[in-house]
Amino acid sequence: MNKYVVILAAGKGTRMKSQLYKVLHKVCGKTMVEHVVDAAKGTNPDKIITVVGNGADSVKDVLAGQSEFAFQEKQLGTGDAVMATSDLLENLDGSTLVATGDTPLFTAETFNNLFKKHAESGNSATVLTAKAPNPFGYGRIIRDEDGNVLRIVEQKDGTPEELAVDEINTGVFCFDNKELFKALKQVGNDNAQGEYYLTDVLEIMRKAGHKVGAYEMPDFSESLGVNDRIALAQATKIMQRRINEKHMKNGVSFIDPDTAYIDGDVKIGNDTVIEGNVVIKGKTEIGSDCYITNSSRIIDSKIGNHVTITSSTLQEAQMDDNTDIGPNSHLRPKAIIRKGAHIGNFVEIKKAEIGEDSKVGHLTYVGDATLGKDINIGCGTIFSNYDGVKKFHTNVGDHSFIGAGATIIAPVNIADHAFVAADSTITKDVDKYDMAIARGRQTNKPDYWHKLPLSKDKDWE
Ligand code: UD1
Ligand code: CA
């Protein structure tokens, strides 16, 4: 049996009060519509078609290569939206699962179950339903005394008795494909919203003598539909718990999983401990036995094994095995910290490699530089890389020592085993085994104290 998935994503999402089209709002780092496409892919369908309209180009960009597209010119309702796929689907044999792009929590398992229940039942239409704690806003499933599904009634069209029903339409259906298009042609728009409702297909099919039914899922939370920011936050909370539980099952410890905000594609090795109030985003990979403390923010970075990150921010950075950073340091794009290196507090590193076992302990800026192994960078060192127009590069060789407070004005090469005296301003290359010292010489003036104005304030001995 061929399987197709149609995802409705043409609406504007007025209730979001946003410049951004609704289905492009993100839940744990991924747009809602991509979450739905991910679940759809998990059913190995022969086709995935996304119906686009509002923000069509942006939605297509996000889903490029993952879906075919149908264009719905005007948003005349969910039935009209499915109709927009007719050129691509209408004449094909098989089952079609229709889902909406604003329900990001559905899993492939649920979609697979629905395909299976639908195939077993011999239905022409099977609606996925759930019992909602607060059914407001959803379509309600109206059944007869024997429990047979009669129709779906929208919030705005329902009578008080109908709206008292707590079994809701999750917005996901499975249809016999050809029967779906036959029925869609009969859907009218004589309802409170003047829209062509996909939900009307059920009653149309039933009246034409076809079997229709429902598959009630055990847990409502998967079916949460996001129409406003409140639901967006709820969906994020549920998705976050799911992500963190996956990591816990893989051997990651969380001090407080409720306040660890981790995107869905992040990878974390076992025996790593994540404290509370940590944000880990994008394509970040973290190895085993790491310790990430509170207030750390890690984006698109690669972290090896046995790494400690203390209240620091990392973006597009790399920390190899047995390194540490923080508190309060900042790795910016292309910062690479090699094995065994130590980055202390209040250090900023950008587009620079810190070699194995080197130490950048305190209050330092390293930009556009390549540092070798076993180097010590003293407190308050500045790699002065920018002349207001261009950036310049600095090299520091293995086993060198840069004294505290040095300013290194790029471009400059400091060789292996070089020594830069504290507070030097380095503008010239330094050779192997040389010491560079570039600062005013100290002069001491004997007894000068007594000539100073402050010496007149009091009787000093
Ligand atoms: C819809 C269902 C409701 C169900 C709920 C589940 C209908 C009539 N109602 O209501 O029974 O309980 O979903 O979440 O189907 N869309 C289009 N083109 C359109 C209209 C909508 O592509 O012309 C898309 C939207 O982008 C959205 C989805 O369809 O992703 C659902 O539309 P929405 O307006 O959110 O429907 P609900 O009121 O939530
Ligand atoms: Ca909706």
mmCIF file of N, CA and C and ligand atoms in Angstrom, residues 7-15 22-23 32-33 50-54 72 74-82 98-103 106 127-128 135-141 152-157 168-173 191 193 195-200 223-227, ligand 1:
data_model
loop_
_atom_site.group_PDB
_atom_site.id
_atom_site.type_symbol
_atom_site.label_atom_id
_atom_site.label_comp_id
_atom_site.label_asym_id
_atom_site.label_seq_id
_atom_site.Cartn_x
_atom_site.Cartn_y
_atom_site.Cartn_z
ATOM 1 N N ILE A 7 1.077 17.892 4.681
ATOM 2 C CA ILE A 7 1.233 18.759 5.858
ATOM 3 C C ILE A 7 0.717 20.149 5.508
ATOM 4 N N LEU A 8 -0.231 20.620 6.295
ATOM 5 C CA LEU A 8 -0.857 21.916 5.999
ATOM 6 C C LEU A 8 -0.089 23.037 6.694
ATOM 7 N N ALA A 9 0.437 23.947 5.889
ATOM 8 C CA ALA A 9 1.293 24.990 6.456
ATOM 9 C C ALA A 9 1.141 26.306 5.713
ATOM 10 N N ALA A 10 -0.074 26.583 5.249
ATOM 11 C CA ALA A 10 -0.267 27.797 4.444
ATOM 12 C C ALA A 10 -0.832 28.957 5.248
ATOM 13 N N GLY A 11 -1.277 28.670 6.461
ATOM 14 C CA GLY A 11 -1.935 29.712 7.265
ATOM 15 C C GLY A 11 -0.943 30.761 7.733
ATOM 16 N N LYS A 12 -1.477 31.896 8.166
ATOM 17 C CA LYS A 12 -0.625 32.992 8.591
ATOM 18 C C LYS A 12 -0.294 32.865 10.068
ATOM 19 N N GLY A 13 -1.286 32.396 10.835
ATOM 20 C CA GLY A 13 -1.076 32.275 12.271
ATOM 21 C C GLY A 13 -1.319 33.589 12.979
ATOM 22 N N THR A 14 -2.476 34.183 12.680
ATOM 23 C CA THR A 14 -2.806 35.500 13.236
ATOM 24 C C THR A 14 -2.680 35.554 14.752
ATOM 25 N N ARG A 15 -3.067 34.445 15.399
ATOM 26 C CA ARG A 15 -3.085 34.451 16.867
ATOM 27 C C ARG A 15 -1.687 34.493 17.483
ATOM 28 N N LYS A 22 3.489 31.267 11.226
ATOM 29 C CA LYS A 22 3.330 30.415 12.410
ATOM 30 C C LYS A 22 4.198 29.171 12.399
ATOM 31 N N VAL A 23 4.172 28.410 11.309
ATOM 32 C CA VAL A 23 4.841 27.104 11.327
ATOM 33 C C VAL A 23 6.364 27.245 11.369
ATOM 34 N N MET A 32 8.431 24.387 13.835
ATOM 35 C CA MET A 32 7.331 23.447 14.080
ATOM 36 C C MET A 32 7.097 22.548 12.876
ATOM 37 N N VAL A 33 7.144 23.149 11.678
ATOM 38 C CA VAL A 33 6.823 22.352 10.492
ATOM 39 C C VAL A 33 7.901 21.282 10.249
ATOM 40 N N THR A 50 3.988 19.389 1.336
ATOM 41 C CA THR A 50 3.642 20.455 2.269
ATOM 42 C C THR A 50 2.868 21.522 1.510
ATOM 43 N N VAL A 51 1.716 21.910 2.064
ATOM 44 C CA VAL A 51 0.906 22.951 1.435
ATOM 45 C C VAL A 51 1.366 24.294 1.976
ATOM 46 N N VAL A 52 1.837 25.155 1.069
ATOM 47 C CA VAL A 52 2.349 26.454 1.487
ATOM 48 C C VAL A 52 1.498 27.563 0.901
ATOM 49 N N GLY A 53 1.546 28.738 1.529
ATOM 50 C CA GLY A 53 0.760 29.881 1.065
ATOM 51 C C GLY A 53 1.386 31.136 1.636
ATOM 52 N N ASN A 54 0.954 31.527 2.860
ATOM 53 C CA ASN A 54 1.622 32.621 3.548
ATOM 54 C C ASN A 54 3.080 32.239 3.793
ATOM 55 N N GLN A 72 -1.273 26.928 -1.983
ATOM 56 C CA GLN A 72 -2.666 27.326 -1.762
ATOM 57 C C GLN A 72 -2.724 28.840 -1.838
ATOM 58 N N LYS A 74 -5.271 31.208 -1.674
ATOM 59 C CA LYS A 74 -5.949 31.916 -0.587
ATOM 60 C C LYS A 74 -6.261 30.914 0.510
ATOM 61 N N GLN A 75 -6.181 31.358 1.746
ATOM 62 C CA GLN A 75 -6.383 30.435 2.866
ATOM 63 C C GLN A 75 -7.871 30.297 3.159
ATOM 64 N N LEU A 76 -8.485 29.406 2.361
ATOM 65 C CA LEU A 76 -9.940 29.242 2.449
ATOM 66 C C LEU A 76 -10.339 28.111 3.378
ATOM 67 N N GLY A 77 -9.372 27.549 4.089
ATOM 68 C CA GLY A 77 -9.701 26.490 5.045
ATOM 69 C C GLY A 77 -8.865 25.248 4.810
ATOM 70 N N THR A 78 -8.889 24.350 5.819
ATOM 71 C CA THR A 78 -8.035 23.158 5.766
ATOM 72 C C THR A 78 -8.440 22.202 4.636
ATOM 73 N N GLY A 79 -9.756 22.186 4.292
ATOM 74 C CA GLY A 79 -10.209 21.328 3.187
ATOM 75 C C GLY A 79 -9.674 21.841 1.866
ATOM 76 N N ASP A 80 -9.744 23.159 1.681
ATOM 77 C CA ASP A 80 -9.205 23.784 0.478
ATOM 78 C C ASP A 80 -7.698 23.571 0.386
ATOM 79 N N ALA A 81 -7.036 23.593 1.537
ATOM 80 C CA ALA A 81 -5.577 23.393 1.561
ATOM 81 C C ALA A 81 -5.214 22.002 1.035
ATOM 82 N N VAL A 82 -5.944 20.983 1.483
ATOM 83 C CA VAL A 82 -5.653 19.631 0.995
ATOM 84 C C VAL A 82 -5.957 19.550 -0.507
ATOM 85 N N VAL A 98 -2.953 13.181 6.686
ATOM 86 C CA VAL A 98 -2.936 14.649 6.667
ATOM 87 C C VAL A 98 -2.632 15.127 8.081
ATOM 88 N N ALA A 99 -1.661 16.007 8.207
ATOM 89 C CA ALA A 99 -1.339 16.597 9.508
ATOM 90 C C ALA A 99 -1.206 18.092 9.328
ATOM 91 N N THR A 100 -1.241 18.837 10.417
ATOM 92 C CA THR A 100 -1.083 20.284 10.316
ATOM 93 C C THR A 100 0.327 20.667 10.765
ATOM 94 N N GLY A 101 0.824 21.758 10.200
ATOM 95 C CA GLY A 101 2.199 22.168 10.478
ATOM 96 C C GLY A 101 2.384 22.818 11.836
ATOM 97 N N ASP A 102 1.309 22.945 12.595
ATOM 98 C CA ASP A 102 1.417 23.624 13.888
ATOM 99 C C ASP A 102 1.246 22.660 15.065
ATOM 100 N N THR A 103 1.469 21.368 14.816
ATOM 101 C CA THR A 103 1.414 20.367 15.881
ATOM 102 C C THR A 103 2.782 19.676 15.962
ATOM 103 N N PHE A 106 3.961 15.529 17.625
ATOM 104 C CA PHE A 106 3.653 14.169 17.169
ATOM 105 C C PHE A 106 4.925 13.388 16.867
ATOM 106 N N VAL A 127 -9.789 9.365 11.958
ATOM 107 C CA VAL A 127 -9.283 10.592 12.577
ATOM 108 C C VAL A 127 -8.550 10.222 13.867
ATOM 109 N N LEU A 128 -7.429 10.881 14.083
ATOM 110 C CA LEU A 128 -6.664 10.671 15.312
ATOM 111 C C LEU A 128 -7.238 11.604 16.373
ATOM 112 N N PRO A 135 -10.611 21.286 26.087
ATOM 113 C CA PRO A 135 -10.815 21.100 24.644
ATOM 114 C C PRO A 135 -11.060 22.400 23.872
ATOM 115 N N PHE A 136 -11.092 23.525 24.562
ATOM 116 C CA PHE A 136 -11.428 24.796 23.900
ATOM 117 C C PHE A 136 -10.544 25.024 22.676
ATOM 118 N N GLY A 137 -11.162 25.385 21.563
ATOM 119 C CA GLY A 137 -10.413 25.736 20.355
ATOM 120 C C GLY A 137 -10.277 24.585 19.378
ATOM 121 N N TYR A 138 -10.423 23.361 19.872
ATOM 122 C CA TYR A 138 -10.271 22.199 18.981
ATOM 123 C C TYR A 138 -11.622 21.795 18.391
ATOM 124 N N GLY A 139 -11.582 21.066 17.293
ATOM 125 C CA GLY A 139 -12.788 20.432 16.781
ATOM 126 C C GLY A 139 -13.172 19.285 17.719
ATOM 127 N N ARG A 140 -14.496 19.081 17.932
ATOM 128 C CA ARG A 140 -14.947 18.005 18.836
ATOM 129 C C ARG A 140 -15.448 16.814 18.013
ATOM 130 N N ILE A 141 -15.197 15.618 18.544
ATOM 131 C CA ILE A 141 -15.617 14.383 17.880
ATOM 132 C C ILE A 141 -17.033 14.045 18.359
ATOM 133 N N ILE A 152 -17.302 15.922 12.886
ATOM 134 C CA ILE A 152 -16.457 16.773 13.728
ATOM 135 C C ILE A 152 -17.066 18.164 13.715
ATOM 136 N N VAL A 153 -17.164 18.749 14.899
ATOM 137 C CA VAL A 153 -17.742 20.089 14.997
ATOM 138 C C VAL A 153 -16.680 21.056 15.496
ATOM 139 N N GLU A 154 -16.497 22.155 14.793
ATOM 140 C CA GLU A 154 -15.505 23.158 15.187
ATOM 141 C C GLU A 154 -15.999 23.985 16.371
ATOM 142 N N GLN A 155 -15.054 24.513 17.129
ATOM 143 C CA GLN A 155 -15.361 25.349 18.290
ATOM 144 C C GLN A 155 -16.418 26.406 17.973
ATOM 145 N N LYS A 156 -16.217 27.095 16.840
ATOM 146 C CA LYS A 156 -17.091 28.233 16.539
ATOM 147 C C LYS A 156 -18.472 27.819 16.036
ATOM 148 N N ASP A 157 -18.638 26.529 15.697
ATOM 149 C CA ASP A 157 -19.918 26.076 15.154
ATOM 150 C C ASP A 157 -20.731 25.236 16.128
ATOM 151 N N ILE A 168 -11.189 15.369 21.218
ATOM 152 C CA ILE A 168 -10.911 16.389 20.203
ATOM 153 C C ILE A 168 -10.269 15.789 18.948
ATOM 154 N N ASN A 169 -10.413 16.552 17.869
ATOM 155 C CA ASN A 169 -9.715 16.255 16.616
ATOM 156 C C ASN A 169 -8.288 16.773 16.748
ATOM 157 N N THR A 170 -7.312 15.881 16.690
ATOM 158 C CA THR A 170 -5.915 16.320 16.804
ATOM 159 C C THR A 170 -5.454 17.024 15.533
ATOM 160 N N GLY A 171 -6.267 16.964 14.484
ATOM 161 C CA GLY A 171 -5.875 17.575 13.211
ATOM 162 C C GLY A 171 -5.159 16.594 12.294
ATOM 163 N N VAL A 172 -5.009 15.355 12.766
ATOM 164 C CA VAL A 172 -4.330 14.327 11.964
ATOM 165 C C VAL A 172 -5.363 13.284 11.528
ATOM 166 N N PHE A 173 -5.291 12.935 10.247
ATOM 167 C CA PHE A 173 -6.240 11.960 9.677
ATOM 168 C C PHE A 173 -5.494 10.992 8.787
ATOM 169 N N ASN A 191 -20.417 27.752 7.179
ATOM 170 C CA ASN A 191 -20.157 27.584 8.620
ATOM 171 C C ASN A 191 -19.726 28.924 9.199
ATOM 172 N N GLN A 193 -17.041 30.205 10.083
ATOM 173 C CA GLN A 193 -15.834 30.888 9.607
ATOM 174 C C GLN A 193 -15.821 31.076 8.086
ATOM 175 N N GLU A 195 -15.290 28.854 5.925
ATOM 176 C CA GLU A 195 -14.121 28.131 5.411
ATOM 177 C C GLU A 195 -14.510 26.737 4.920
ATOM 178 N N TYR A 196 -13.682 26.205 4.038
ATOM 179 C CA TYR A 196 -13.832 24.811 3.604
ATOM 180 C C TYR A 196 -13.073 23.937 4.596
ATOM 181 N N TYR A 197 -13.834 23.242 5.454
ATOM 182 C CA TYR A 197 -13.219 22.466 6.537
ATOM 183 C C TYR A 197 -12.874 21.055 6.059
ATOM 184 N N LEU A 198 -11.653 20.644 6.298
ATOM 185 C CA LEU A 198 -11.279 19.250 6.041
ATOM 186 C C LEU A 198 -12.111 18.305 6.918
ATOM 187 N N THR A 199 -12.433 18.794 8.102
ATOM 188 C CA THR A 199 -13.159 17.952 9.065
ATOM 189 C C THR A 199 -14.521 17.498 8.544
ATOM 190 N N ASP A 200 -15.089 18.254 7.590
ATOM 191 C CA ASP A 200 -16.400 17.884 7.038
ATOM 192 C C ASP A 200 -16.356 16.616 6.186
ATOM 193 N N SER A 223 -0.570 15.901 20.964
ATOM 194 C CA SER A 223 -1.406 16.510 19.928
ATOM 195 C C SER A 223 -1.570 18.007 20.111
ATOM 196 N N LEU A 224 -0.873 18.577 21.065
ATOM 197 C CA LEU A 224 -0.999 20.006 21.323
ATOM 198 C C LEU A 224 -0.844 20.812 20.031
ATOM 199 N N GLY A 225 -1.859 21.611 19.719
ATOM 200 C CA GLY A 225 -1.804 22.469 18.531
ATOM 201 C C GLY A 225 -1.366 23.862 18.971
ATOM 202 N N VAL A 226 -0.418 24.434 18.263
ATOM 203 C CA VAL A 226 0.129 25.728 18.681
ATOM 204 C C VAL A 226 -0.504 26.838 17.860
ATOM 205 N N ASN A 227 -1.402 27.582 18.490
ATOM 206 C CA ASN A 227 -2.027 28.711 17.816
ATOM 207 C C ASN A 227 -1.566 30.040 18.392
HETATM 208 C C1 UD1 B 1 -7.852 22.630 13.107
HETATM 209 C C2 UD1 B 1 -9.066 21.721 12.916
HETATM 210 C C3 UD1 B 1 -9.598 21.348 14.295
HETATM 211 C C4 UD1 B 1 -8.513 20.651 15.076
HETATM 212 C C5 UD1 B 1 -7.237 21.493 15.145
HETATM 213 C C6 UD1 B 1 -6.101 20.660 15.722
HETATM 214 C C7 UD1 B 1 -10.228 22.307 10.836
HETATM 215 C C8 UD1 B 1 -11.347 23.049 10.232
HETATM 216 N N1 UD1 B 1 -10.085 22.417 12.157
HETATM 217 O O1 UD1 B 1 -8.285 23.806 13.759
HETATM 218 O O2 UD1 B 1 -10.701 20.480 14.156
HETATM 219 O O3 UD1 B 1 -8.972 20.366 16.390
HETATM 220 O O4 UD1 B 1 -6.845 21.938 13.830
HETATM 221 O O5 UD1 B 1 -4.922 21.395 15.920
HETATM 222 O O6 UD1 B 1 -9.517 21.593 10.134
HETATM 223 N N2 UD1 B 1 -4.103 25.919 6.978
HETATM 224 C C9 UD1 B 1 -3.799 26.005 5.649
HETATM 225 N N3 UD1 B 1 -4.682 26.632 4.822
HETATM 226 C C10 UD1 B 1 -5.849 27.141 5.253
HETATM 227 C C11 UD1 B 1 -6.166 27.028 6.641
HETATM 228 C C12 UD1 B 1 -5.250 26.402 7.468
HETATM 229 O O7 UD1 B 1 -2.743 25.564 5.187
HETATM 230 O O8 UD1 B 1 -6.603 27.654 4.429
HETATM 231 C C13 UD1 B 1 -3.125 25.250 7.858
HETATM 232 C C14 UD1 B 1 -2.555 26.181 8.907
HETATM 233 O O9 UD1 B 1 -1.318 26.729 8.448
HETATM 234 C C15 UD1 B 1 -2.332 25.264 10.096
HETATM 235 C C16 UD1 B 1 -3.326 24.148 9.888
HETATM 236 O O10 UD1 B 1 -3.775 24.222 8.570
HETATM 237 O O11 UD1 B 1 -1.012 24.721 10.108
HETATM 238 C C17 UD1 B 1 -4.510 24.227 10.839
HETATM 239 O O12 UD1 B 1 -5.134 25.480 10.706
HETATM 240 P P1 UD1 B 1 -5.640 26.283 11.974
HETATM 241 O O13 UD1 B 1 -6.240 27.553 11.498
HETATM 242 O O14 UD1 B 1 -4.593 26.348 12.983
HETATM 243 O O15 UD1 B 1 -6.823 25.322 12.451
HETATM 244 P P2 UD1 B 1 -7.405 25.157 13.918
HETATM 245 O O16 UD1 B 1 -8.322 26.262 14.215
HETATM 246 O O17 UD1 B 1 -6.304 24.906 14.872
#
